[in-house]
Short mmCIF file of C-alpha atoms and ligand atoms in Angstrom, two decimals:
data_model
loop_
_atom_site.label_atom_id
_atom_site.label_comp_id
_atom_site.label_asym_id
_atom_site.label_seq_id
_atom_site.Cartn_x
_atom_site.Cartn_y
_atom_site.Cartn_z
CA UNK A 1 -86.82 -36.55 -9.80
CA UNK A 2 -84.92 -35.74 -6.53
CA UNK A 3 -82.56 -32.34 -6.55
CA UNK A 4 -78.89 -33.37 -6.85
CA UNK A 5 -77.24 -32.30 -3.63
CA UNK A 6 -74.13 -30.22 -3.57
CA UNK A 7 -72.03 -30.13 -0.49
CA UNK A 8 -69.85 -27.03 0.36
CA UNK A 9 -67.08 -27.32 2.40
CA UNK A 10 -66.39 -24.15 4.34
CA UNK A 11 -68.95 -21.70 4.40
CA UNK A 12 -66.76 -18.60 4.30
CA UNK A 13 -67.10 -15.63 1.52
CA UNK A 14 -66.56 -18.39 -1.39
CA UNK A 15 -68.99 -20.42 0.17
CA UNK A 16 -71.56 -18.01 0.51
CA UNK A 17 -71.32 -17.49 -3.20
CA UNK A 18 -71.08 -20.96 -4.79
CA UNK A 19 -74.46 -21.25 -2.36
CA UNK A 20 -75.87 -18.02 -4.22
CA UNK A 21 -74.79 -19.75 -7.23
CA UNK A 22 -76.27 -23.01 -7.05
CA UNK A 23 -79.46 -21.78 -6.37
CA UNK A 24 -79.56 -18.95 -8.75
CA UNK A 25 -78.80 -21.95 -11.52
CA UNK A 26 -80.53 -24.29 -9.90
CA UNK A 27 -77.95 -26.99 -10.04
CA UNK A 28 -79.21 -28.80 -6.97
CA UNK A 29 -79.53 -28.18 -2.83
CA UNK A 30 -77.22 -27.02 -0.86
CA UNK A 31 -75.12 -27.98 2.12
CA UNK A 32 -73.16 -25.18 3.65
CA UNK A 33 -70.84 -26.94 6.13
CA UNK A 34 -68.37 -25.51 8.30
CA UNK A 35 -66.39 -26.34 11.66
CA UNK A 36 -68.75 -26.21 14.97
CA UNK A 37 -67.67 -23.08 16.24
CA UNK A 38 -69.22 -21.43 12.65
CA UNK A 39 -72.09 -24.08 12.70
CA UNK A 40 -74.34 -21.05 13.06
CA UNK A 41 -72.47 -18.85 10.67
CA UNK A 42 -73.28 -21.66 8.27
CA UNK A 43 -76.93 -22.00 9.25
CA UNK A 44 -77.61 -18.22 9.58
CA UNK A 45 -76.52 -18.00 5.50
CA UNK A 46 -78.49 -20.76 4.40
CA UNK A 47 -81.32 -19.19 6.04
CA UNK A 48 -80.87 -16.00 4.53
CA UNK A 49 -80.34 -17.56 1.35
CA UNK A 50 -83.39 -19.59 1.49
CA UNK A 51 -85.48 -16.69 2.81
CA UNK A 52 -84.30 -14.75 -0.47
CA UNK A 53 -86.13 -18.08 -2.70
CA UNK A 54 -89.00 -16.93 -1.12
CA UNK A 55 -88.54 -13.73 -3.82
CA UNK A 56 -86.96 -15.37 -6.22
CA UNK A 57 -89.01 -18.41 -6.76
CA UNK A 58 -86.26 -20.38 -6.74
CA UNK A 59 -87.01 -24.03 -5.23
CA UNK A 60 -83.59 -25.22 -3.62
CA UNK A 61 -83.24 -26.28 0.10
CA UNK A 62 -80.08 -24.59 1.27
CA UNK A 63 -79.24 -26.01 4.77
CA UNK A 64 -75.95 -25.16 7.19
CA UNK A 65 -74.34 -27.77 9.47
CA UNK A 66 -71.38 -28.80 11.13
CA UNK A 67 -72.19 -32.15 10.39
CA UNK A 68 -70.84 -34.46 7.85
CA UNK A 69 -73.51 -37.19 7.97
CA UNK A 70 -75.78 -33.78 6.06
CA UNK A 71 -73.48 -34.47 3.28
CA UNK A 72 -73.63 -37.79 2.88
CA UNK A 73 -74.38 -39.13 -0.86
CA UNK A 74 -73.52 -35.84 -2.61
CA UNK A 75 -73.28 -35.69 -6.11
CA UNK A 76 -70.44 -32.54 -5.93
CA UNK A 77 -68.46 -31.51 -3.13
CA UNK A 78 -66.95 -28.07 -3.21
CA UNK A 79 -63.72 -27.71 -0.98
CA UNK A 80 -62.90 -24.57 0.19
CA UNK A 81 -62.11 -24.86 3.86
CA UNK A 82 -58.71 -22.72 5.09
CA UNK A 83 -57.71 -19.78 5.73
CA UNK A 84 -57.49 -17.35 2.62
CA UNK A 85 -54.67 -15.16 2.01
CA UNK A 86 -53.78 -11.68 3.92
CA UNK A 87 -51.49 -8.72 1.75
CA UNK A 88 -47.97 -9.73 1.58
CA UNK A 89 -48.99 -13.46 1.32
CA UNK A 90 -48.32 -16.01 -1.07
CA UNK A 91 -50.48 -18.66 -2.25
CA UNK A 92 -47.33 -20.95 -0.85
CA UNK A 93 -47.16 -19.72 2.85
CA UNK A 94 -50.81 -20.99 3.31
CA UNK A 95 -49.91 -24.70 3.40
CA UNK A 96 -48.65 -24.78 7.07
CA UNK A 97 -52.30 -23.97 8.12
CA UNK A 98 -54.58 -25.83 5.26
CA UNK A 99 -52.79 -28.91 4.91
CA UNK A 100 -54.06 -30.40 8.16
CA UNK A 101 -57.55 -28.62 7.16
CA UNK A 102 -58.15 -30.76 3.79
CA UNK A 103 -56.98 -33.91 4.97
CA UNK A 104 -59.40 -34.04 7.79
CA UNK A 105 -61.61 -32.81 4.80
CA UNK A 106 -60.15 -35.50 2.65
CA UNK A 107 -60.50 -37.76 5.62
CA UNK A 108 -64.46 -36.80 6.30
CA UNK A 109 -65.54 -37.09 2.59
CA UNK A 110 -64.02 -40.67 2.02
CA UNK A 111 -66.05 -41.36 4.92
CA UNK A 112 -69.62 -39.42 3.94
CA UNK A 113 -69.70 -38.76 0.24
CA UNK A 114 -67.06 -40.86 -1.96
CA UNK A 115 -69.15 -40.83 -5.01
CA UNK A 116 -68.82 -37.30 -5.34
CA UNK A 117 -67.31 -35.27 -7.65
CA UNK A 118 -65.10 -32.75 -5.60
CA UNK A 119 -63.67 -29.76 -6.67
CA UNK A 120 -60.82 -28.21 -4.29
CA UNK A 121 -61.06 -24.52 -4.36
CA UNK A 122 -58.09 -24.14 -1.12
CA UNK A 123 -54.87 -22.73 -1.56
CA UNK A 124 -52.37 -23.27 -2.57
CA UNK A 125 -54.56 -25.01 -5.28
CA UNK A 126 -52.01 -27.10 -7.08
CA UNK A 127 -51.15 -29.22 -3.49
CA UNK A 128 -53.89 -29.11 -1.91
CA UNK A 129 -56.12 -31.13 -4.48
CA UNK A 130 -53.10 -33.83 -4.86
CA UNK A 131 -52.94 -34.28 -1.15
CA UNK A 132 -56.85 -34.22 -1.19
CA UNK A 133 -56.66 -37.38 -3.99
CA UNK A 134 -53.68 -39.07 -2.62
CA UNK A 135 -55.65 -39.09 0.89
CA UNK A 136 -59.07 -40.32 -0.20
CA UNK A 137 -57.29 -42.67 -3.23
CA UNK A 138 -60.50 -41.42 -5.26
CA UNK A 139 -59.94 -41.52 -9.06
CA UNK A 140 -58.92 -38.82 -10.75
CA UNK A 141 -61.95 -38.58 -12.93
CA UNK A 142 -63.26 -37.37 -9.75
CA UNK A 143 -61.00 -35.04 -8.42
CA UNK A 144 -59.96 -31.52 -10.22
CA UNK A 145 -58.62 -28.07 -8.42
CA UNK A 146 -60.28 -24.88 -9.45
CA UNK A 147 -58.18 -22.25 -11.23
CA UNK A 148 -58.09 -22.18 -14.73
CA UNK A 149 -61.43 -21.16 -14.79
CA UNK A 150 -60.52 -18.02 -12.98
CA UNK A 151 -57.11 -17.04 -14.21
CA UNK A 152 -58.74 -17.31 -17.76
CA UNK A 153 -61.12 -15.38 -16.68
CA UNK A 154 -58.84 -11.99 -15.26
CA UNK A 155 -57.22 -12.83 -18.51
CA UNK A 156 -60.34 -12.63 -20.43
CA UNK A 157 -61.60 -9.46 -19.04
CA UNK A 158 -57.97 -7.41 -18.94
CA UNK A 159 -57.64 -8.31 -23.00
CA UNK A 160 -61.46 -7.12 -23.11
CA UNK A 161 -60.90 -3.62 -21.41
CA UNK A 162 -57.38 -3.32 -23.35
CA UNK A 163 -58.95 -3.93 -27.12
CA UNK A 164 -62.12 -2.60 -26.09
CA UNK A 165 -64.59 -5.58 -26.96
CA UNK A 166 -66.95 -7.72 -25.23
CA UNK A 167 -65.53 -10.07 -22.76
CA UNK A 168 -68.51 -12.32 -23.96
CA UNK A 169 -66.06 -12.74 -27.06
CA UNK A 170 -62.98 -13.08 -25.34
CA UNK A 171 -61.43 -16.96 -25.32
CA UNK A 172 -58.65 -16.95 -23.18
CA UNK A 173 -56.37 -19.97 -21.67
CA UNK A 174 -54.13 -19.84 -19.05
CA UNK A 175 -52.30 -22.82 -17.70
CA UNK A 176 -49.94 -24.29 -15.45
CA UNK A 177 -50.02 -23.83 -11.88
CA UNK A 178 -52.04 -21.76 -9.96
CA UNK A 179 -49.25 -19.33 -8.79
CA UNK A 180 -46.89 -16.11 -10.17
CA UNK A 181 -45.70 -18.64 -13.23
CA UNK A 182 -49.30 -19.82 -13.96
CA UNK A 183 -48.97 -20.03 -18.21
CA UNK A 184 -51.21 -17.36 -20.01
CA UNK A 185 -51.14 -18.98 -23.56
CA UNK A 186 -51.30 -16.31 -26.22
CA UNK A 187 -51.54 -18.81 -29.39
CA UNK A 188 -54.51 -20.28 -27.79
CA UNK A 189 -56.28 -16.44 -26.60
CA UNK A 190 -58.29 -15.31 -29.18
CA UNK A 191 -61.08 -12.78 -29.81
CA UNK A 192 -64.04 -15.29 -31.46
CA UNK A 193 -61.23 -16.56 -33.49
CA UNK A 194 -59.39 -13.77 -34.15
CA UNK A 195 -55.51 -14.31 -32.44
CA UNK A 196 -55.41 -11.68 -29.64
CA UNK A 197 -52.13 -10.69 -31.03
CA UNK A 198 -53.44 -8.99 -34.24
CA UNK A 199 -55.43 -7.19 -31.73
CA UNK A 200 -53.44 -5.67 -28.53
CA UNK A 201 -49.53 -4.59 -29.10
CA UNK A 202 -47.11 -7.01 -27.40
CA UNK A 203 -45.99 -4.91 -24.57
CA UNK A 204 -49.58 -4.27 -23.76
CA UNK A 205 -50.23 -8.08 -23.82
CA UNK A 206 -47.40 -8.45 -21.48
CA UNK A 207 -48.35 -6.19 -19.15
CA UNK A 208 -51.63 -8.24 -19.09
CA UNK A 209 -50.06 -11.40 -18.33
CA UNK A 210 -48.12 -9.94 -15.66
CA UNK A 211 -51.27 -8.44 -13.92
CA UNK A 212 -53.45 -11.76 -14.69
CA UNK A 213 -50.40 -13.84 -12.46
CA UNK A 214 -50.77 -11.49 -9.74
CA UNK A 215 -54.59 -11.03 -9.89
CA UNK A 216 -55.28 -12.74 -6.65
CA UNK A 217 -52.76 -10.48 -5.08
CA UNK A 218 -54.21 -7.15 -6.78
CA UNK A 219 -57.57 -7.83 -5.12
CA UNK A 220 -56.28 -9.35 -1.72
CA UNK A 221 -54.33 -6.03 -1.50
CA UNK A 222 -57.38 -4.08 -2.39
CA UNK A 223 -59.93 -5.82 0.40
CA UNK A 224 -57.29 -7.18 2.78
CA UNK A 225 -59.01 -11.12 2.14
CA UNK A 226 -58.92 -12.96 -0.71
CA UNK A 227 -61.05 -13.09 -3.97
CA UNK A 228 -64.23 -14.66 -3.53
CA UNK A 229 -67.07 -13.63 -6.52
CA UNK A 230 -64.62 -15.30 -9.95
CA UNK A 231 -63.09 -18.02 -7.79
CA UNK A 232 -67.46 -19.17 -6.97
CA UNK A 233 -68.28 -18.49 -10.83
CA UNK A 234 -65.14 -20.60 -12.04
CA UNK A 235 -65.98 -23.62 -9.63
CA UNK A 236 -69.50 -23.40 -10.94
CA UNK A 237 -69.06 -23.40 -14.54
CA UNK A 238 -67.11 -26.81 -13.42
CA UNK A 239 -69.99 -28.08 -11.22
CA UNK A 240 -72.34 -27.70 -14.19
CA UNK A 241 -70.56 -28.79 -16.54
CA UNK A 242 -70.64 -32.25 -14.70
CA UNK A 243 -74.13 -32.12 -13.33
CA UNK A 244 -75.96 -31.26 -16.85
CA UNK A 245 -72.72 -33.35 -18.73
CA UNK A 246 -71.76 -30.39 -20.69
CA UNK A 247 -68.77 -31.68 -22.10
CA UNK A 248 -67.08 -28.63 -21.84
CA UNK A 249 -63.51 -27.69 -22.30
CA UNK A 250 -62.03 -25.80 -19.48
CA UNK A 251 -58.92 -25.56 -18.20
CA UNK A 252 -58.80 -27.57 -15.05
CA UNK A 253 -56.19 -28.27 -12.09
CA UNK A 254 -55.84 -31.95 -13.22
CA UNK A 255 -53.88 -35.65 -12.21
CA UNK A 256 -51.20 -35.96 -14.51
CA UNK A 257 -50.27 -39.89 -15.68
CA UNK A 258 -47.80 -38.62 -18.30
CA UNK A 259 -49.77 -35.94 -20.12
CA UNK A 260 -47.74 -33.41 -21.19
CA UNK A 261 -44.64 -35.51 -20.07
CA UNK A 262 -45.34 -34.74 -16.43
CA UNK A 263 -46.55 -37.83 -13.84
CA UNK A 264 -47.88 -38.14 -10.68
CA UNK A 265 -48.69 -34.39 -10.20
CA UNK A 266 -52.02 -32.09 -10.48
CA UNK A 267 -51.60 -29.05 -12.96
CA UNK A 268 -54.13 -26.40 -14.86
CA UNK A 269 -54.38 -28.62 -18.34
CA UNK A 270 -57.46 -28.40 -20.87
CA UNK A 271 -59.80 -30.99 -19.67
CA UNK A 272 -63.00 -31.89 -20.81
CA UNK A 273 -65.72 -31.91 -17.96
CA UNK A 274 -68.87 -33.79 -18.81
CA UNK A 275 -71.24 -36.76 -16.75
CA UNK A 276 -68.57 -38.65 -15.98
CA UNK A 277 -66.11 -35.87 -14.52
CA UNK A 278 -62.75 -35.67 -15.95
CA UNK A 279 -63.47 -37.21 -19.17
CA UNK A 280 -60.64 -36.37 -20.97
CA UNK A 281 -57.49 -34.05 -20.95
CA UNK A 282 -56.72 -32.73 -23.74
CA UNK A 283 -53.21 -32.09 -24.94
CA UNK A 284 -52.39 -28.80 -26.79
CA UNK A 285 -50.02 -28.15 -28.40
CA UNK A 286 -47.47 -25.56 -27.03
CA UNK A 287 -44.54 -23.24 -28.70
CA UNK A 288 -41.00 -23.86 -27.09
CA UNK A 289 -41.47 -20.46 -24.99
CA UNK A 290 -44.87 -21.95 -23.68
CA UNK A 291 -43.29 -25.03 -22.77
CA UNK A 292 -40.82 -23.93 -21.27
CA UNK A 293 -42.97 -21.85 -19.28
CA UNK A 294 -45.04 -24.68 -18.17
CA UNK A 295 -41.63 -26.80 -16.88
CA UNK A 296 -40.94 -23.95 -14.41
CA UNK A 297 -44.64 -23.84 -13.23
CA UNK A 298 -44.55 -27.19 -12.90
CA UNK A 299 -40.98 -27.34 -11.16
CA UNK A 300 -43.02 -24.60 -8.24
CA UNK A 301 -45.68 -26.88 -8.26
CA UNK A 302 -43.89 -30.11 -7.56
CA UNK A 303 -41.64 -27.38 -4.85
CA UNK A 304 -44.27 -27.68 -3.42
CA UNK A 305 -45.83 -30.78 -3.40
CA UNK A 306 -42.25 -32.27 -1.96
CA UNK A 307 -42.99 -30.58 1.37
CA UNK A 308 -46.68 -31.87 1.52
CA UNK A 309 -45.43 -35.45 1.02
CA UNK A 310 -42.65 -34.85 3.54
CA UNK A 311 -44.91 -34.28 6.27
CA UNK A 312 -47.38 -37.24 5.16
N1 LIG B 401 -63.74 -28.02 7.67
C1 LIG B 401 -64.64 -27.19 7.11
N2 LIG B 401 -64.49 -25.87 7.03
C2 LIG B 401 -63.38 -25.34 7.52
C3 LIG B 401 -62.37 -26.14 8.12
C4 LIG B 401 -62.58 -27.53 8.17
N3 LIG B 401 -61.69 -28.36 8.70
N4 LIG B 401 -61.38 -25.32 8.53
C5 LIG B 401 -61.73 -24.05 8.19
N5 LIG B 401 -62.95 -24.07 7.59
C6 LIG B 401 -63.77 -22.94 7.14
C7 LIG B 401 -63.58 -21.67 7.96
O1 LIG B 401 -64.25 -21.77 9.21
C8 LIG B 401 -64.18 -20.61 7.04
O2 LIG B 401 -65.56 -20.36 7.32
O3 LIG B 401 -63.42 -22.52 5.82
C9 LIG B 401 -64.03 -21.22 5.66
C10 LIG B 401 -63.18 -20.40 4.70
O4 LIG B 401 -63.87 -19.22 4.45
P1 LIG B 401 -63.14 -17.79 4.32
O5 LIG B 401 -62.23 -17.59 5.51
O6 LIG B 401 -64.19 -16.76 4.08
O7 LIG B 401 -62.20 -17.99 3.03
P2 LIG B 401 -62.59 -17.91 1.49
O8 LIG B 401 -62.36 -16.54 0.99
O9 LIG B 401 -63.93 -18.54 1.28
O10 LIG B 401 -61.40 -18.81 0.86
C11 LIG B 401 -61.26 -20.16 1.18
O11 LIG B 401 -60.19 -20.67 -0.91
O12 LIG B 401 -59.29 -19.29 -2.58
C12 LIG B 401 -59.03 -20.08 -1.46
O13 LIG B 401 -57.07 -19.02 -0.58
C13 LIG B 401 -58.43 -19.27 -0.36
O14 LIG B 401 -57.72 -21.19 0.86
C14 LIG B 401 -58.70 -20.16 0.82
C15 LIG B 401 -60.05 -20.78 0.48
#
């Protein structure tokens, strides 16, 4: 049976890693594309990562290109083309520069690959994979914004280092959009079952939550770019979970068609992710203080999606 064939779309430091990824799990081959002027970039780390199979034993074909006809017939596209964030920046203040970035990406994979199941990794998350399905008019089984998967995951590993157990055990859910309001949900966190609030005081949780909203920001204030190891790992366990049709529940930038009593917008909600993509989003439910949190991520989110329909 032929490899499935993943197509990456910018081959920056995320890139790079979903690459290492995908052929560490052997998920499939790889395209690394980028723009022309980092066509060799691109081709120079699919050679080193291919060269590094030779050690591993790992049988993927990783190739780089600046052209789009390589990823034609894909089975998952992985968007994260842009420019990442520099200290000081919000997720927010990147849309002047990506927004004409994904829809000439948006624009490219109607053309090449629209079977594929894409996952938009580019900030600011929450806009740029509505603009990315309102371009193509793909279905939204097949298009879902990484996020979820990461947030959860700072969240997962703060409670772990605060009560002092494995992360392995830690089940964490955070929601909402992928900015400072993103929605840590505390009746849904648990320690293999056991409610996470039995386990860390209340003003330590708090202080969690706080430092899981501005996690990006910790780390693009420690290394001056953006994070680039999680955000791979969380767009992976996504990938997989549609190549191998996992079925698995994780929280997922999703389209909204009145789930959760919001329409015609793209927000972290609990989806399940099997064969068929976006198989179903499941609806939770929430206290008054969680909903409540949700409506004002959501209110950011639709700020701004306003301005990216503006300019359309
Ligand atoms: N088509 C393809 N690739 C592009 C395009 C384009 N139109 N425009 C830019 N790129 C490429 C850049 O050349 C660069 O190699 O996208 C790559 C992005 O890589 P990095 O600068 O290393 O950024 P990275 O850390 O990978 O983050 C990418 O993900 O988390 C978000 O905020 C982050 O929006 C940023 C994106």
């Amino acid at each position: 049976m032929a490899n499935k064939k993943i197509a990456l779309i910018g081959a920056g430091n995320i890139g790079g890693e979903l690459a290492n990824l995908i052929v560490q799990k052997q998920l499939g081959d790889v395209v690394l594309f980028d723009i022309p002027a980092k066509e060799n970039f691109a081709k120079g780390k699919a050679l080193d990562l291919e060269q590094a199979t030779a050690l591993s034993g790992h049988q993927t074909i990783v190739k780089g290109t600046s052209n789009w006809a390589d990823c034609a017939g894909a089975d998952v596209l992985i968007i994260t083309a842009g420019i990442p964030r520099k200290p000081g920046q919000s997720r927010d203040d990147l849309v002047a520069t990506n927004l004409p970035i994904i829809r000439d990406v948006a624009d490219n994979a109607k053309k090449h690959c629209p079977d594929a199941f894409v996952i938009v990794i580019s900030n600011p998350l929450d806009a740029m994979v509505y603009e990315f399905k309102r371009r193509t008019g793909a279905p939204r089984s097949h298009v879902v914004g990484m996020a979820g998967t990461l947030d959860s995951a700072r969240f997962a590993l703060f409670i772990a280092r605060e009560a002092n157990v494995s992360v392995t055990d830690v089940r964490a859910m955070v929601l909402g959009g992928h900015g400072d309001d993103m929605v840590p949900v505390l009746s849904y966190t648990t320690v293999n079952g056991v409610p996470v609030k039995q386990l860390v005081a209340k003003e330590k949780l708090d202080a969690l939550i706080d430092r899981t909203r501005k996690g990006g920001g910790e780390i693009v204030n420690l290394m001056g770019t953006s994070a680039y190891y999680a955000p791979a790992a969380g767009a992976i366990a996504m990938a997989e979970a549609y190549l191998r049709d996992q079925k698995r529940l994780l929280p997922c930038a999703a389209y909204l068609d009145g789930e959760y009593g919001y329409k015609d917008l793209y927000m972290g909600v609990p989806v399940v992710v099997g064969g068929k993509g976006v198989e179903k989003i499941v609806q939770i439910e929430l206290s008054t203080d969680e909903k409540a949190a949700l409506e004002k991520s959501a209110k950011s989110v639709q700020g701004i999606v306003d301005v990216v329909k503006k300019s359309a």
